[in-house]
Amino acid sequence: MLPKQHRFASRPEIRQVFRAGKRSNSTSFTVVQAKLPSRKDLPWRLAVIIKKKVAPLATARNAIRRR
């Protein structure tokens, strides 16, 4: 698991990244990156989001995130 300082703390931050970020697609996942002016103190932050299409059960999605 990532240290707390490198995880997103709120939904508005995640929404901002999805709206303003650049997307890089793969067959398995999508990476969205964006600079957040509100968090200049941290070089990077990461969120892992698994679609329900990949794993319908929340327990399965959480297991994928932890790997």
PDB file of N, CA and C in Angstrom:
ATOM      1  N   MET A   1       0.835  -1.169   0.000  1.00  0.00           N
ATOM      2  CA  MET A   1       0.000   0.000   0.000  1.00  0.00           C
ATOM      3  C   MET A   1       0.887   1.241   0.000  1.00  0.00           C
ATOM      4  N   LEU A   2       0.410   2.278  -0.648  1.00  0.00           N
ATOM      5  CA  LEU A   2       1.169   3.522  -0.730  1.00  0.00           C
ATOM      6  C   LEU A   2       1.135   4.278   0.594  1.00  0.00           C
ATOM      7  N   PRO A   3       2.199   5.035   0.878  1.00  0.00           N
ATOM      8  CA  PRO A   3       2.154   5.890   2.057  1.00  0.00           C
ATOM      9  C   PRO A   3       1.012   6.905   1.915  1.00  0.00           C
ATOM     10  N   LYS A   4       0.446   7.327   3.014  1.00  0.00           N
ATOM     11  CA  LYS A   4      -0.717   8.213   2.998  1.00  0.00           C
ATOM     12  C   LYS A   4      -0.451   9.513   2.236  1.00  0.00           C
ATOM     13  N   GLN A   5       0.766  10.031   2.308  1.00  0.00           N
ATOM     14  CA  GLN A   5       1.077  11.291   1.635  1.00  0.00           C
ATOM     15  C   GLN A   5       1.014  11.173   0.120  1.00  0.00           C
ATOM     16  N   HIS A   6       1.103   9.970  -0.418  1.00  0.00           N
ATOM     17  CA  HIS A   6       1.059   9.772  -1.862  1.00  0.00           C
ATOM     18  C   HIS A   6      -0.300   9.290  -2.353  1.00  0.00           C
ATOM     19  N   ARG A   7      -1.303   9.269  -1.485  1.00  0.00           N
ATOM     20  CA  ARG A   7      -2.656   8.879  -1.879  1.00  0.00           C
ATOM     21  C   ARG A   7      -3.539  10.117  -1.947  1.00  0.00           C
ATOM     22  N   PHE A   8      -4.546  10.073  -2.811  1.00  0.00           N
ATOM     23  CA  PHE A   8      -5.503  11.172  -2.878  1.00  0.00           C
ATOM     24  C   PHE A   8      -6.351  11.167  -1.622  1.00  0.00           C
ATOM     25  N   ALA A   9      -6.657  12.370  -1.127  1.00  0.00           N
ATOM     26  CA  ALA A   9      -7.399  12.483   0.118  1.00  0.00           C
ATOM     27  C   ALA A   9      -8.882  12.766  -0.096  1.00  0.00           C
ATOM     28  N   SER A  10      -9.236  13.287  -1.265  1.00  0.00           N
ATOM     29  CA  SER A  10     -10.630  13.686  -1.447  1.00  0.00           C
ATOM     30  C   SER A  10     -11.110  13.444  -2.877  1.00  0.00           C
ATOM     31  N   ARG A  11     -12.405  13.295  -3.023  1.00  0.00           N
ATOM     32  CA  ARG A  11     -13.000  13.113  -4.345  1.00  0.00           C
ATOM     33  C   ARG A  11     -12.785  14.317  -5.260  1.00  0.00           C
ATOM     34  N   PRO A  12     -12.867  15.562  -4.757  1.00  0.00           N
ATOM     35  CA  PRO A  12     -12.622  16.697  -5.655  1.00  0.00           C
ATOM     36  C   PRO A  12     -11.242  16.665  -6.314  1.00  0.00           C
ATOM     37  N   GLU A  13     -10.218  16.222  -5.595  1.00  0.00           N
ATOM     38  CA  GLU A  13      -8.885  16.102  -6.197  1.00  0.00           C
ATOM     39  C   GLU A  13      -8.889  15.074  -7.322  1.00  0.00           C
ATOM     40  N   ILE A  14      -9.540  13.939  -7.103  1.00  0.00           N
ATOM     41  CA  ILE A  14      -9.603  12.892  -8.120  1.00  0.00           C
ATOM     42  C   ILE A  14     -10.382  13.387  -9.333  1.00  0.00           C
ATOM     43  N   ARG A  15     -11.505  14.070  -9.101  1.00  0.00           N
ATOM     44  CA  ARG A  15     -12.295  14.618 -10.215  1.00  0.00           C
ATOM     45  C   ARG A  15     -11.482  15.607 -11.032  1.00  0.00           C
ATOM     46  N   GLN A  16     -10.699  16.448 -10.356  1.00  0.00           N
ATOM     47  CA  GLN A  16      -9.875  17.434 -11.042  1.00  0.00           C
ATOM     48  C   GLN A  16      -8.861  16.747 -11.960  1.00  0.00           C
ATOM     49  N   VAL A  17      -8.259  15.676 -11.492  1.00  0.00           N
ATOM     50  CA  VAL A  17      -7.294  14.942 -12.311  1.00  0.00           C
ATOM     51  C   VAL A  17      -7.986  14.332 -13.529  1.00  0.00           C
ATOM     52  N   PHE A  18      -9.162  13.736 -13.335  1.00  0.00           N
ATOM     53  CA  PHE A  18      -9.872  13.116 -14.450  1.00  0.00           C
ATOM     54  C   PHE A  18     -10.334  14.148 -15.471  1.00  0.00           C
ATOM     55  N   ARG A  19     -10.685  15.350 -15.029  1.00  0.00           N
ATOM     56  CA  ARG A  19     -11.147  16.387 -15.960  1.00  0.00           C
ATOM     57  C   ARG A  19      -9.998  17.022 -16.731  1.00  0.00           C
ATOM     58  N   ALA A  20      -8.905  17.334 -16.046  1.00  0.00           N
ATOM     59  CA  ALA A  20      -7.828  18.104 -16.657  1.00  0.00           C
ATOM     60  C   ALA A  20      -6.630  17.264 -17.083  1.00  0.00           C
ATOM     61  N   GLY A  21      -6.620  15.985 -16.746  1.00  0.00           N
ATOM     62  CA  GLY A  21      -5.434  15.167 -16.967  1.00  0.00           C
ATOM     63  C   GLY A  21      -5.286  14.608 -18.364  1.00  0.00           C
ATOM     64  N   LYS A  22      -4.075  14.162 -18.647  1.00  0.00           N
ATOM     65  CA  LYS A  22      -3.765  13.471 -19.900  1.00  0.00           C
ATOM     66  C   LYS A  22      -3.926  11.978 -19.664  1.00  0.00           C
ATOM     67  N   ARG A  23      -4.512  11.292 -20.633  1.00  0.00           N
ATOM     68  CA  ARG A  23      -4.771   9.854 -20.500  1.00  0.00           C
ATOM     69  C   ARG A  23      -3.808   9.045 -21.363  1.00  0.00           C
ATOM     70  N   SER A  24      -3.351   7.944 -20.799  1.00  0.00           N
ATOM     71  CA  SER A  24      -2.548   6.958 -21.522  1.00  0.00           C
ATOM     72  C   SER A  24      -3.252   5.620 -21.350  1.00  0.00           C
ATOM     73  N   ASN A  25      -3.677   5.023 -22.460  1.00  0.00           N
ATOM     74  CA  ASN A  25      -4.460   3.792 -22.404  1.00  0.00           C
ATOM     75  C   ASN A  25      -3.615   2.562 -22.685  1.00  0.00           C
ATOM     76  N   SER A  26      -3.990   1.477 -22.031  1.00  0.00           N
ATOM     77  CA  SER A  26      -3.416   0.160 -22.240  1.00  0.00           C
ATOM     78  C   SER A  26      -4.580  -0.812 -22.333  1.00  0.00           C
ATOM     79  N   THR A  27      -4.313  -2.046 -22.663  1.00  0.00           N
ATOM     80  CA  THR A  27      -5.395  -3.029 -22.712  1.00  0.00           C
ATOM     81  C   THR A  27      -5.901  -3.374 -21.316  1.00  0.00           C
ATOM     82  N   SER A  28      -5.058  -3.236 -20.307  1.00  0.00           N
ATOM     83  CA  SER A  28      -5.427  -3.620 -18.943  1.00  0.00           C
ATOM     84  C   SER A  28      -5.879  -2.461 -18.064  1.00  0.00           C
ATOM     85  N   PHE A  29      -5.350  -1.257 -18.317  1.00  0.00           N
ATOM     86  CA  PHE A  29      -5.658  -0.127 -17.444  1.00  0.00           C
ATOM     87  C   PHE A  29      -5.443   1.190 -18.175  1.00  0.00           C
ATOM     88  N   THR A  30      -5.886   2.267 -17.553  1.00  0.00           N
ATOM     89  CA  THR A  30      -5.705   3.622 -18.061  1.00  0.00           C
ATOM     90  C   THR A  30      -5.002   4.444 -16.992  1.00  0.00           C
ATOM     91  N   VAL A  31      -4.021   5.230 -17.404  1.00  0.00           N
ATOM     92  CA  VAL A  31      -3.314   6.122 -16.494  1.00  0.00           C
ATOM     93  C   VAL A  31      -3.724   7.551 -16.838  1.00  0.00           C
ATOM     94  N   VAL A  32      -4.126   8.306 -15.829  1.00  0.00           N
ATOM     95  CA  VAL A  32      -4.488   9.711 -16.003  1.00  0.00           C
ATOM     96  C   VAL A  32      -3.538  10.519 -15.138  1.00  0.00           C
ATOM     97  N   GLN A  33      -2.866  11.504 -15.754  1.00  0.00           N
ATOM     98  CA  GLN A  33      -1.916  12.312 -14.999  1.00  0.00           C
ATOM     99  C   GLN A  33      -2.229  13.792 -15.180  1.00  0.00           C
ATOM    100  N   ALA A  34      -2.035  14.553 -14.116  1.00  0.00           N
ATOM    101  CA  ALA A  34      -2.255  15.993 -14.153  1.00  0.00           C
ATOM    102  C   ALA A  34      -1.520  16.641 -12.993  1.00  0.00           C
ATOM    103  N   LYS A  35      -1.090  17.873 -13.205  1.00  0.00           N
ATOM    104  CA  LYS A  35      -0.480  18.634 -12.118  1.00  0.00           C
ATOM    105  C   LYS A  35      -1.591  19.309 -11.334  1.00  0.00           C
ATOM    106  N   LEU A  36      -1.517  19.211 -10.030  1.00  0.00           N
ATOM    107  CA  LEU A  36      -2.501  19.853  -9.165  1.00  0.00           C
ATOM    108  C   LEU A  36      -1.857  21.067  -8.505  1.00  0.00           C
ATOM    109  N   PRO A  37      -2.307  22.257  -8.845  1.00  0.00           N
ATOM    110  CA  PRO A  37      -1.691  23.451  -8.250  1.00  0.00           C
ATOM    111  C   PRO A  37      -1.893  23.540  -6.740  1.00  0.00           C
ATOM    112  N   SER A  38      -2.910  22.860  -6.227  1.00  0.00           N
ATOM    113  CA  SER A  38      -3.174  22.909  -4.788  1.00  0.00           C
ATOM    114  C   SER A  38      -2.186  22.073  -3.977  1.00  0.00           C
ATOM    115  N   ARG A  39      -1.450  21.165  -4.619  1.00  0.00           N
ATOM    116  CA  ARG A  39      -0.535  20.267  -3.897  1.00  0.00           C
ATOM    117  C   ARG A  39       0.877  20.345  -4.472  1.00  0.00           C
ATOM    118  N   LYS A  40       1.519  21.488  -4.387  1.00  0.00           N
ATOM    119  CA  LYS A  40       2.873  21.661  -4.908  1.00  0.00           C
ATOM    120  C   LYS A  40       3.932  21.016  -4.016  1.00  0.00           C
ATOM    121  N   ASP A  41       3.553  20.689  -2.779  1.00  0.00           N
ATOM    122  CA  ASP A  41       4.515  20.122  -1.835  1.00  0.00           C
ATOM    123  C   ASP A  41       4.853  18.664  -2.129  1.00  0.00           C
ATOM    124  N   LEU A  42       4.021  17.979  -2.925  1.00  0.00           N
ATOM    125  CA  LEU A  42       4.257  16.568  -3.230  1.00  0.00           C
ATOM    126  C   LEU A  42       4.596  16.390  -4.705  1.00  0.00           C
ATOM    127  N   PRO A  43       5.626  15.608  -5.024  1.00  0.00           N
ATOM    128  CA  PRO A  43       6.002  15.419  -6.423  1.00  0.00           C
ATOM    129  C   PRO A  43       4.990  14.594  -7.213  1.00  0.00           C
ATOM    130  N   TRP A  44       4.305  13.646  -6.573  1.00  0.00           N
ATOM    131  CA  TRP A  44       3.325  12.806  -7.276  1.00  0.00           C
ATOM    132  C   TRP A  44       2.343  12.217  -6.290  1.00  0.00           C
ATOM    133  N   ARG A  45       1.180  11.840  -6.836  1.00  0.00           N
ATOM    134  CA  ARG A  45       0.152  11.149  -6.057  1.00  0.00           C
ATOM    135  C   ARG A  45      -0.467  10.114  -6.971  1.00  0.00           C
ATOM    136  N   LEU A  46      -0.994   9.056  -6.377  1.00  0.00           N
ATOM    137  CA  LEU A  46      -1.508   7.949  -7.169  1.00  0.00           C
ATOM    138  C   LEU A  46      -2.817   7.438  -6.599  1.00  0.00           C
ATOM    139  N   ALA A  47      -3.746   7.131  -7.492  1.00  0.00           N
ATOM    140  CA  ALA A  47      -4.996   6.468  -7.119  1.00  0.00           C
ATOM    141  C   ALA A  47      -5.187   5.300  -8.077  1.00  0.00           C
ATOM    142  N   VAL A  48      -5.608   4.173  -7.553  1.00  0.00           N
ATOM    143  CA  VAL A  48      -5.885   2.998  -8.383  1.00  0.00           C
ATOM    144  C   VAL A  48      -7.388   2.782  -8.358  1.00  0.00           C
ATOM    145  N   ILE A  49      -7.999   2.840  -9.540  1.00  0.00           N
ATOM    146  CA  ILE A  49      -9.443   2.687  -9.653  1.00  0.00           C
ATOM    147  C   ILE A  49      -9.719   1.513 -10.579  1.00  0.00           C
ATOM    148  N   ILE A  50     -10.429   0.533 -10.082  1.00  0.00           N
ATOM    149  CA  ILE A  50     -10.762  -0.676 -10.835  1.00  0.00           C
ATOM    150  C   ILE A  50     -12.241  -0.613 -11.202  1.00  0.00           C
ATOM    151  N   LYS A  51     -12.546  -0.782 -12.483  1.00  0.00           N
ATOM    152  CA  LYS A  51     -13.937  -0.738 -12.935  1.00  0.00           C
ATOM    153  C   LYS A  51     -14.707  -1.973 -12.486  1.00  0.00           C
ATOM    154  N   LYS A  52     -16.001  -1.803 -12.318  1.00  0.00           N
ATOM    155  CA  LYS A  52     -16.864  -2.935 -11.978  1.00  0.00           C
ATOM    156  C   LYS A  52     -16.911  -3.950 -13.109  1.00  0.00           C
ATOM    157  N   LYS A  53     -16.623  -3.508 -14.327  1.00  0.00           N
ATOM    158  CA  LYS A  53     -16.590  -4.425 -15.466  1.00  0.00           C
ATOM    159  C   LYS A  53     -15.462  -5.450 -15.304  1.00  0.00           C
ATOM    160  N   VAL A  54     -14.363  -5.044 -14.694  1.00  0.00           N
ATOM    161  CA  VAL A  54     -13.217  -5.929 -14.477  1.00  0.00           C
ATOM    162  C   VAL A  54     -13.500  -6.914 -13.349  1.00  0.00           C
ATOM    163  N   ALA A  55     -14.025  -6.399 -12.237  1.00  0.00           N
ATOM    164  CA  ALA A  55     -14.331  -7.239 -11.072  1.00  0.00           C
ATOM    165  C   ALA A  55     -15.612  -6.706 -10.429  1.00  0.00           C
ATOM    166  N   PRO A  56     -16.734  -7.401 -10.601  1.00  0.00           N
ATOM    167  CA  PRO A  56     -18.008  -6.888 -10.094  1.00  0.00           C
ATOM    168  C   PRO A  56     -18.093  -6.766  -8.568  1.00  0.00           C
ATOM    169  N   LEU A  57     -17.389  -7.595  -7.843  1.00  0.00           N
ATOM    170  CA  LEU A  57     -17.442  -7.548  -6.382  1.00  0.00           C
ATOM    171  C   LEU A  57     -16.391  -6.591  -5.815  1.00  0.00           C
ATOM    172  N   ALA A  58     -16.790  -5.793  -4.831  1.00  0.00           N
ATOM    173  CA  ALA A  58     -15.870  -4.836  -4.209  1.00  0.00           C
ATOM    174  C   ALA A  58     -14.669  -5.543  -3.584  1.00  0.00           C
ATOM    175  N   THR A  59     -14.885  -6.711  -3.013  1.00  0.00           N
ATOM    176  CA  THR A  59     -13.771  -7.443  -2.393  1.00  0.00           C
ATOM    177  C   THR A  59     -12.730  -7.840  -3.432  1.00  0.00           C
ATOM    178  N   ALA A  60     -13.163  -8.199  -4.617  1.00  0.00           N
ATOM    179  CA  ALA A  60     -12.231  -8.556  -5.694  1.00  0.00           C
ATOM    180  C   ALA A  60     -11.469  -7.326  -6.181  1.00  0.00           C
ATOM    181  N   ARG A  61     -12.169  -6.181  -6.319  1.00  0.00           N
ATOM    182  CA  ARG A  61     -11.493  -4.946  -6.743  1.00  0.00           C
ATOM    183  C   ARG A  61     -10.456  -4.515  -5.713  1.00  0.00           C
ATOM    184  N   ASN A  62     -10.785  -4.642  -4.438  1.00  0.00           N
ATOM    185  CA  ASN A  62      -9.828  -4.281  -3.385  1.00  0.00           C
ATOM    186  C   ASN A  62      -8.608  -5.194  -3.408  1.00  0.00           C
ATOM    187  N   ALA A  63      -8.805  -6.469  -3.681  1.00  0.00           N
ATOM    188  CA  ALA A  63      -7.676  -7.409  -3.769  1.00  0.00           C
ATOM    189  C   ALA A  63      -6.755  -7.037  -4.928  1.00  0.00           C
ATOM    190  N   ILE A  64      -7.335  -6.627  -6.051  1.00  0.00           N
ATOM    191  CA  ILE A  64      -6.529  -6.205  -7.207  1.00  0.00           C
ATOM    192  C   ILE A  64      -5.726  -4.962  -6.850  1.00  0.00           C
ATOM    193  N   ARG A  65      -6.331  -4.008  -6.166  1.00  0.00           N
ATOM    194  CA  ARG A  65      -5.632  -2.771  -5.774  1.00  0.00           C
ATOM    195  C   ARG A  65      -4.425  -3.057  -4.891  1.00  0.00           C
ATOM    196  N   ARG A  66      -4.549  -4.039  -4.025  1.00  0.00           N
ATOM    197  CA  ARG A  66      -3.472  -4.332  -3.066  1.00  0.00           C
ATOM    198  C   ARG A  66      -2.306  -5.083  -3.686  1.00  0.00           C
ATOM    199  N   ARG A  67      -2.461  -5.628  -4.854  1.00  0.00           N
ATOM    200  CA  ARG A  67      -1.372  -6.386  -5.490  1.00  0.00           C
ATOM    201  C   ARG A  67      -0.340  -5.495  -6.086  1.00  0.00           C
TER     202      ARG A  67
END
